[in-house]
Tab-separated table of C-alpha atoms and ligand atoms in Angstrom:
chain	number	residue	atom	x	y	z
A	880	UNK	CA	0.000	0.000	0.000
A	881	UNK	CA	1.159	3.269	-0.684
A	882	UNK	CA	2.271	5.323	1.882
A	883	UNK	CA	0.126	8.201	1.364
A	884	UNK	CA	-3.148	5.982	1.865
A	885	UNK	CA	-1.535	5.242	5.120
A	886	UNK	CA	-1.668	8.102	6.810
A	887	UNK	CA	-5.103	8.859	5.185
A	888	UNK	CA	-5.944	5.490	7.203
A	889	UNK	CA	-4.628	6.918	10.342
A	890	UNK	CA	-6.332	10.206	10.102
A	891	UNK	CA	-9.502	8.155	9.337
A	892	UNK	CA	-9.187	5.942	12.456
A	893	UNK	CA	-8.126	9.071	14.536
A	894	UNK	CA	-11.010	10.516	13.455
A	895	UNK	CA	-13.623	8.079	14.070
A	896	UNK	CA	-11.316	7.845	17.834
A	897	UNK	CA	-12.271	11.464	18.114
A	898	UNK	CA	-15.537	11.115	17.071
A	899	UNK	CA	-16.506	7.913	19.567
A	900	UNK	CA	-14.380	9.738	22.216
A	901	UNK	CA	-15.902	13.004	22.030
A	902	UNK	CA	-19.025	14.069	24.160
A	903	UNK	CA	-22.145	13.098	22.397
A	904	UNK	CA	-24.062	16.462	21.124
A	905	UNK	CA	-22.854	19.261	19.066
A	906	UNK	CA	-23.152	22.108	21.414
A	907	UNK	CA	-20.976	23.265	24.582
A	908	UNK	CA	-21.342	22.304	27.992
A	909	UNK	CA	-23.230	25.055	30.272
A	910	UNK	CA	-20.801	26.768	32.614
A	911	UNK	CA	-22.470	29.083	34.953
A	912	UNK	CA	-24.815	28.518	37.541
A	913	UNK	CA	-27.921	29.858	35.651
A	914	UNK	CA	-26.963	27.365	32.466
A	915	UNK	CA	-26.266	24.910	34.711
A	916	UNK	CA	-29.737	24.980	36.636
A	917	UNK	CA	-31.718	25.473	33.214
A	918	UNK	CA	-30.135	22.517	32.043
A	919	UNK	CA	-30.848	20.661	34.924
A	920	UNK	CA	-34.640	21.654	35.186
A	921	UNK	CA	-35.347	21.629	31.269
A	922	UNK	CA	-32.752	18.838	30.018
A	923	UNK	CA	-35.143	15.588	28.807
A	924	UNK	CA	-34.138	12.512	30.719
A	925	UNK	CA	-32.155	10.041	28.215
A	926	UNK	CA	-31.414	7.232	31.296
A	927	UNK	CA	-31.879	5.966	34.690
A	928	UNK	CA	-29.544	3.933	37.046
A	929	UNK	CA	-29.000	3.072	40.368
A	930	UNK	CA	-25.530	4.706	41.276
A	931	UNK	CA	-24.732	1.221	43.307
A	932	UNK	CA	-23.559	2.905	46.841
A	933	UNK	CA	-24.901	5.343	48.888
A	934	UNK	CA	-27.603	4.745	52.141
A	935	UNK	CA	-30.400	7.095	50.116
A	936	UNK	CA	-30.105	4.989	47.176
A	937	UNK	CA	-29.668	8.122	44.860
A	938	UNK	CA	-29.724	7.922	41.048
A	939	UNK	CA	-27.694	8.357	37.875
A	940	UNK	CA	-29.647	10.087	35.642
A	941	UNK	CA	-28.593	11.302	31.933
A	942	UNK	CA	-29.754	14.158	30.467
A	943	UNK	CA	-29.726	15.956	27.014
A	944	UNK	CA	-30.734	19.616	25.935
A	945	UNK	CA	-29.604	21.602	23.062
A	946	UNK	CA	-27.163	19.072	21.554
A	947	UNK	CA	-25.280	18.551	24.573
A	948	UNK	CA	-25.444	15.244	27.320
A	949	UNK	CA	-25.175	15.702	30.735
A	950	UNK	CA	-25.185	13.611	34.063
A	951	UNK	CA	-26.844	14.278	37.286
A	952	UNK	CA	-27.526	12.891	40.714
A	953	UNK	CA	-31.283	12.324	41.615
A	954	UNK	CA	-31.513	11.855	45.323
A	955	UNK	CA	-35.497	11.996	46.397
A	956	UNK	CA	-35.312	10.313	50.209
A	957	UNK	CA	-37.592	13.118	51.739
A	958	UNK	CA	-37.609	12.434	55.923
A	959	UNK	CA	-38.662	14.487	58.932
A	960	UNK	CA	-38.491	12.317	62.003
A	961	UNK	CA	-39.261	13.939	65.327
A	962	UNK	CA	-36.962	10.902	66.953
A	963	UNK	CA	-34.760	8.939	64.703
A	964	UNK	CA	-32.862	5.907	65.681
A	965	UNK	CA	-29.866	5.510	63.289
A	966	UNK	CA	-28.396	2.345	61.669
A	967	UNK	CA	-25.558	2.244	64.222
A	968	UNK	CA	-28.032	2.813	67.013
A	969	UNK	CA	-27.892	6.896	68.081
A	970	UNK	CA	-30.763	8.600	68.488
A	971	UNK	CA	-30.971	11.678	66.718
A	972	UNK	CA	-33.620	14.259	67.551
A	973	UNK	CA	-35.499	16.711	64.763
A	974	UNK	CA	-33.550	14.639	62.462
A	975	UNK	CA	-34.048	14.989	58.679
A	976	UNK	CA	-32.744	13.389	55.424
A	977	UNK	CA	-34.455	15.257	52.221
A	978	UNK	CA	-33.832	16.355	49.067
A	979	UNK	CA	-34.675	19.958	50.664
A	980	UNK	CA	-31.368	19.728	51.835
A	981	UNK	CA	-29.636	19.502	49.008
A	982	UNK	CA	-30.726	22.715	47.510
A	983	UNK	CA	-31.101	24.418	50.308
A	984	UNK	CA	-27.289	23.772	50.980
A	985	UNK	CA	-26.034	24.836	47.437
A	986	UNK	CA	-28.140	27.943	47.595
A	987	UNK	CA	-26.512	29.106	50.574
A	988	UNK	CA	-23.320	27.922	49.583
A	989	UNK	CA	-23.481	30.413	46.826
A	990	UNK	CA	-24.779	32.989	48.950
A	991	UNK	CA	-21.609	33.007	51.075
A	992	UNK	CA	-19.735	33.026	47.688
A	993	UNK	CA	-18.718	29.530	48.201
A	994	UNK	CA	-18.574	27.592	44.726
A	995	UNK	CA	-17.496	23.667	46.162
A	996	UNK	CA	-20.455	22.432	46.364
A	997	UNK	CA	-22.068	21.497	42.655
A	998	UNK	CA	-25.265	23.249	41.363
A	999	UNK	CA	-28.133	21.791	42.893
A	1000	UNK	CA	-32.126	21.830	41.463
A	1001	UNK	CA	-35.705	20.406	42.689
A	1002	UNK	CA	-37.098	18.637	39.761
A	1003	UNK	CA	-40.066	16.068	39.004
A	1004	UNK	CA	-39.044	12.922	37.318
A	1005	UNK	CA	-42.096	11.021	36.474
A	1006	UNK	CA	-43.933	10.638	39.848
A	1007	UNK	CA	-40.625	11.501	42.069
A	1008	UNK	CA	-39.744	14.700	43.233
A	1009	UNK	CA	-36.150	15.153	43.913
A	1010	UNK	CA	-32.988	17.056	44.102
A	1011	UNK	CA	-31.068	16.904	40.909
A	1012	UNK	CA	-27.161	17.853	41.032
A	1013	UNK	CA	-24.930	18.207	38.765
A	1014	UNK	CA	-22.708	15.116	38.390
A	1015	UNK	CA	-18.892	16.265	39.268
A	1016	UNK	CA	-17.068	13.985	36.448
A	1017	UNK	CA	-14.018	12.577	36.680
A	1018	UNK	CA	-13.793	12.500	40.784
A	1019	UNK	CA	-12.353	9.937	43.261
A	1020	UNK	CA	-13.754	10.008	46.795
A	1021	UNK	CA	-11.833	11.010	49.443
A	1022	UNK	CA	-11.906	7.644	50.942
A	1023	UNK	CA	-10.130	6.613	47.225
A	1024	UNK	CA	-7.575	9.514	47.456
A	1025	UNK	CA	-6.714	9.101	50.918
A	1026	UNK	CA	-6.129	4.715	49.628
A	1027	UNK	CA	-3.839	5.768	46.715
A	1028	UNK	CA	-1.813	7.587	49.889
A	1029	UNK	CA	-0.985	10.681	48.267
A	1030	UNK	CA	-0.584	13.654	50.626
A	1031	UNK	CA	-2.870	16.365	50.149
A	1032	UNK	CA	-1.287	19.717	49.147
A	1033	UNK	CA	-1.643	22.864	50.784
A	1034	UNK	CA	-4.805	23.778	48.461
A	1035	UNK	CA	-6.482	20.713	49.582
A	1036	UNK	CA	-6.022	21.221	53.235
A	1037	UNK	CA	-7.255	24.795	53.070
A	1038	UNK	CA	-10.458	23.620	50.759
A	1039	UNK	CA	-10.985	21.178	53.732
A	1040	UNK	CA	-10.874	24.311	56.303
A	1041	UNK	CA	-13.646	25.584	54.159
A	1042	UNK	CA	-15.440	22.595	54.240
A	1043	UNK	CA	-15.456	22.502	58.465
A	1044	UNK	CA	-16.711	26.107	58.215
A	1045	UNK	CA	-19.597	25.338	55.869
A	1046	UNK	CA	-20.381	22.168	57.934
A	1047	UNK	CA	-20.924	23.977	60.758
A	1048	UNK	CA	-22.896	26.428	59.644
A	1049	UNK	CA	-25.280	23.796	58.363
A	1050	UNK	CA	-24.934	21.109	60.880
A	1051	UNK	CA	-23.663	18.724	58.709
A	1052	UNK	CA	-22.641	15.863	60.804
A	1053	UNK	CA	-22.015	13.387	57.856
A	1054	UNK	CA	-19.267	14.495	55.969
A	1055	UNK	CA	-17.960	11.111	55.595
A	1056	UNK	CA	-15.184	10.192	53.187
A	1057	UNK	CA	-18.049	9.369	50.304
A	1058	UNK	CA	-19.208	12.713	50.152
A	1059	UNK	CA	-16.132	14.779	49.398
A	1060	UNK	CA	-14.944	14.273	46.137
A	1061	UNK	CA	-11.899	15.195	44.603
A	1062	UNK	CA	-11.127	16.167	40.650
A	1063	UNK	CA	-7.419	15.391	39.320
A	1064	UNK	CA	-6.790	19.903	39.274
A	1065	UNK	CA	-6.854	19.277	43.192
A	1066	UNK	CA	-10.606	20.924	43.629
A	1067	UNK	CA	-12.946	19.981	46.497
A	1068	UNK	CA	-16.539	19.181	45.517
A	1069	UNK	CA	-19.048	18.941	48.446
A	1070	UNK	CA	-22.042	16.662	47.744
A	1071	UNK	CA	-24.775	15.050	50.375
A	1072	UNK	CA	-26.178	17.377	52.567
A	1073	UNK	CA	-29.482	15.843	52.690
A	1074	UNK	CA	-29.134	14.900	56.983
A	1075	UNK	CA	-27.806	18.840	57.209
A	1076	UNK	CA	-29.704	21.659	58.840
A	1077	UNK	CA	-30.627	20.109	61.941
A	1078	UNK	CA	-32.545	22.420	64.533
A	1079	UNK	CA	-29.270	22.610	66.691
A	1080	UNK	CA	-27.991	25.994	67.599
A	1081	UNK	CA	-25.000	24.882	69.375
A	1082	UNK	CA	-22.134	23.866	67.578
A	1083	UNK	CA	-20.374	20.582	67.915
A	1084	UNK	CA	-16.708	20.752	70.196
A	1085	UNK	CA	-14.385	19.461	67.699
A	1086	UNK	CA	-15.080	22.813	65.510
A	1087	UNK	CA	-14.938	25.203	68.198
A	1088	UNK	CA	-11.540	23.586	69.182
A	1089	UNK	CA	-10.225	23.404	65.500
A	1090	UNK	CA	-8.242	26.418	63.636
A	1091	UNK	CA	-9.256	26.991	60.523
A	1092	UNK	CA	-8.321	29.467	57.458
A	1093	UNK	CA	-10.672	31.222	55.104
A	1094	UNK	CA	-10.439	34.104	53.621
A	1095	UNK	CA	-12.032	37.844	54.445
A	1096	UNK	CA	-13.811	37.281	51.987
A	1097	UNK	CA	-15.541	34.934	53.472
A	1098	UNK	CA	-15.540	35.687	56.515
A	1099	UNK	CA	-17.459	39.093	55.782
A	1100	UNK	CA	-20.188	37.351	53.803
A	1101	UNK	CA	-20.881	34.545	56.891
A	1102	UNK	CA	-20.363	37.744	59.150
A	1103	UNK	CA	-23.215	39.976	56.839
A	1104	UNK	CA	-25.139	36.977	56.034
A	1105	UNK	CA	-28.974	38.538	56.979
A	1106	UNK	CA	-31.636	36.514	58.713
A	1107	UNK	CA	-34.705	38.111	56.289
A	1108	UNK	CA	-32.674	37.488	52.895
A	1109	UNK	CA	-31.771	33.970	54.285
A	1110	UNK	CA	-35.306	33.483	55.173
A	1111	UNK	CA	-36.250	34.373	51.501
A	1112	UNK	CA	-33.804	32.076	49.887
A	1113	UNK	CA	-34.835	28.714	51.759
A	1114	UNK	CA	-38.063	29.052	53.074
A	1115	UNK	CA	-39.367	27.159	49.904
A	1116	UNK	CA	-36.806	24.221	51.736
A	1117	UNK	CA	-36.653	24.936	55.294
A	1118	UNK	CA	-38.779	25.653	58.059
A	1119	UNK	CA	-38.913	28.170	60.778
A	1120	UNK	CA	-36.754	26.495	63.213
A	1121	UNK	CA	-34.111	24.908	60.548
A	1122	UNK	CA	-33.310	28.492	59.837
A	1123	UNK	CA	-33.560	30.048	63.225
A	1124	UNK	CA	-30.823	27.266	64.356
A	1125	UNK	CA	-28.814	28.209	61.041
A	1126	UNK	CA	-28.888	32.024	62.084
A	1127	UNK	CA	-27.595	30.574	65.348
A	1128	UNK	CA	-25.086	28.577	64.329
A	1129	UNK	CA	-23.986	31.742	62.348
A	1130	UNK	CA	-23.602	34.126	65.442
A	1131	UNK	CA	-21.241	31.566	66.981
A	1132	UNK	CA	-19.129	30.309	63.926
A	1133	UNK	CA	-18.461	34.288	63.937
A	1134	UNK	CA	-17.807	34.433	67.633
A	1135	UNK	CA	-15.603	31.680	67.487
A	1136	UNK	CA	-13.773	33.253	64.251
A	1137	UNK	CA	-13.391	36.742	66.041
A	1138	UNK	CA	-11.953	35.531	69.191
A	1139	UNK	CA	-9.250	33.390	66.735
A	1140	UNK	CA	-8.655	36.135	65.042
A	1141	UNK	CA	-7.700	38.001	68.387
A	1142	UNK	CA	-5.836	35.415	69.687
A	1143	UNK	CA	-3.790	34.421	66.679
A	1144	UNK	CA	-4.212	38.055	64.126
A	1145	UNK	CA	-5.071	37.676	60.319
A	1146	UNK	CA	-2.152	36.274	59.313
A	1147	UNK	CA	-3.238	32.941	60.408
A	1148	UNK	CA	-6.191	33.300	59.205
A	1149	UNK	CA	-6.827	34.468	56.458
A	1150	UNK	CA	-5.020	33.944	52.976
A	1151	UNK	CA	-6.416	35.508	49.523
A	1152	UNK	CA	-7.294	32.186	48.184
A	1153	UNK	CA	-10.696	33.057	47.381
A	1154	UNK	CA	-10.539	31.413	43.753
A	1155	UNK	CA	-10.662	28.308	46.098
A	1156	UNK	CA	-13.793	28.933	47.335
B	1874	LIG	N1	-23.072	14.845	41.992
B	1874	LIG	C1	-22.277	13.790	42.090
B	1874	LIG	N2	-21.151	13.717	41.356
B	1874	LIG	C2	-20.329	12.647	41.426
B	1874	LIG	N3	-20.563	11.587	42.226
B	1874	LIG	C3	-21.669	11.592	42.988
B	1874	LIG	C4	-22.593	12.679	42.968
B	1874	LIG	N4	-23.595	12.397	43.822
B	1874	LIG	C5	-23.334	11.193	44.348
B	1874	LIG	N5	-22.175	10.688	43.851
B	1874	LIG	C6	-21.579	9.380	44.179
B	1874	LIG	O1	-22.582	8.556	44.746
B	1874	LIG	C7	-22.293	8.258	46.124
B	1874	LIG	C8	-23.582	8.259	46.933
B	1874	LIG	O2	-24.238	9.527	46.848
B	1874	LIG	P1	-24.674	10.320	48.163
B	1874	LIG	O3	-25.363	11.576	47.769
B	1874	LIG	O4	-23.486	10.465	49.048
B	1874	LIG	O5	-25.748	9.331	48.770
B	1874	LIG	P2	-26.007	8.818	50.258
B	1874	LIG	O6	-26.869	9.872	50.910
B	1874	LIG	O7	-26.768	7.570	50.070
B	1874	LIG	O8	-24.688	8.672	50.943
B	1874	LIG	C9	-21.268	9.312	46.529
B	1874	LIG	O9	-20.423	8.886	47.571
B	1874	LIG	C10	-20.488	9.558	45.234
B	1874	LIG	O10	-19.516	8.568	45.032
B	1875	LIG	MG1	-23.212	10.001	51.035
């Protein structure tokens, strides 16, 4: 064979790679938050599978809107259980595992300017009602990264000291290793916040004893955040008391930032990382 039709062979096979390898649909991915959530609400559902782990049993769903395909997680578990006894035995009081959650969580993440956690709707698929977020794509766990024993850079460890902030603001008491997920440019992603917002006011002793960085950034928006416009943003999600305990749990995470601040000065605090948000 020649050795011009060769390389027209290659170029057809690397072609028809690129092709097969290439996102199905013509058009570009959505990239802000508005896209994102419009995609999410209006995208038509191509497929449905179980994800395989996870105690809610949340879904895999595939979506497709203007020439562009899409996955999601659909998480519908929607409890409110004056007393709850756990799988591992604990009681847990005013406990609550909902979709609710899920939104509510990413709306006030953005709110405080915080961007780790991955956009979050309330959509109807058939007869379900659920949260639907965005799929983070190509993450391990945090239980995976900390197996492959790589030590976690600087950027990591501070996205983590945003995590503990955001936790405790919400009353998230099950950030397990499953629901932090980590993409190969060394971002955070936050997912599962369906147990959060608990009607606890008082936060838990391992954060009030734990230093943590953030940025003033930050700090100012947790430190402005306003019990009316907060009010406003979840009521649709959360009741009267979930966001009377959050406005709580807002005075102190302040309280206990201020008197760190004064014991230790900015400088420990604070960095200008805010593009790690
Ligand atoms: N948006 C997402 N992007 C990527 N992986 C996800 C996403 N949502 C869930 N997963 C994967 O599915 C697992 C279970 O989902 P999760 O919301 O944590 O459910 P559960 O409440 O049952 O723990 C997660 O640990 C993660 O591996
Ligand atoms: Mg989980």
């Amino acid at each position: 064979m020649p050795r011009l039709s060769h390389g027209r062979g290659a170029l057809a096979l690397l072609a028809l790679i690129l092709l097969l390898g290439a996102p199905s649909g013509a058009g570009e991915a959505p990239t802000d938050d508005t896209e994102v959530e419009r995609f999410l609400r209006k995208g038509k559902i191509v497929s449905i599978e179980p994800i395989g782990t996870g105690v809610t049993r949340p879904k895999r769903v595939t979506l497709e809107l203007d020439g562009v395909t899409l996955r999601a997680a659909f998480k519908n578990v929607d409890s409110r259980i004056d007393r709850a006894v756990l799988q591992d035995g604990t009681v847990q009081l005013a406990f609550t595992d909902s979709f609710h959650n899920e939104r509510a969580a990413y709306l006030l993440a953005r709110k405080l300017g915080i961007r780790m956690v991955p956009v979050t709707v309330v959509r109807s698929i058939g007869a379900d009602r659920g949260a639907l977020t965005i799929w983070v794509e190509d993450a391990i766990t945090q239980k995976a990264f900390r197996e492959k024993g790589v030590e976690p850079d600087e950027s990591l460890a501070f996205q983590r000291d945003l995590m503990a902030v955001f936790d405790a603001l919400i009353h998230n008491d099950d950030r397990n290793t499953g629901n932090q997920l980590i993409t190969p440019d060394n971002r955070l992603h936050l997912i599962d916040h369906s147990r959060s917002f608990r009607n606890a006011g008082v936060l838990p002793e391992h954060f009030l004893t734990g230093r943590y960085r953030l940025t003033r950034e930050l700090f100012e928006s947790i430190e402005q955040l306003d019990g009316d416009e907060v009010k406003k943003l979840l009521r649709r999600h959360l009741n009267g008391k979930q966001i009377k305990a959050l406005m709580a749990r807002r005075d102190q995470v302040v309280t206990k930032l201020q008197v760190d601040l004064q014991n230790h000065g900015e400088e420990a605090l604070f960095t200008d990382w805010t593009h790690l948000h």
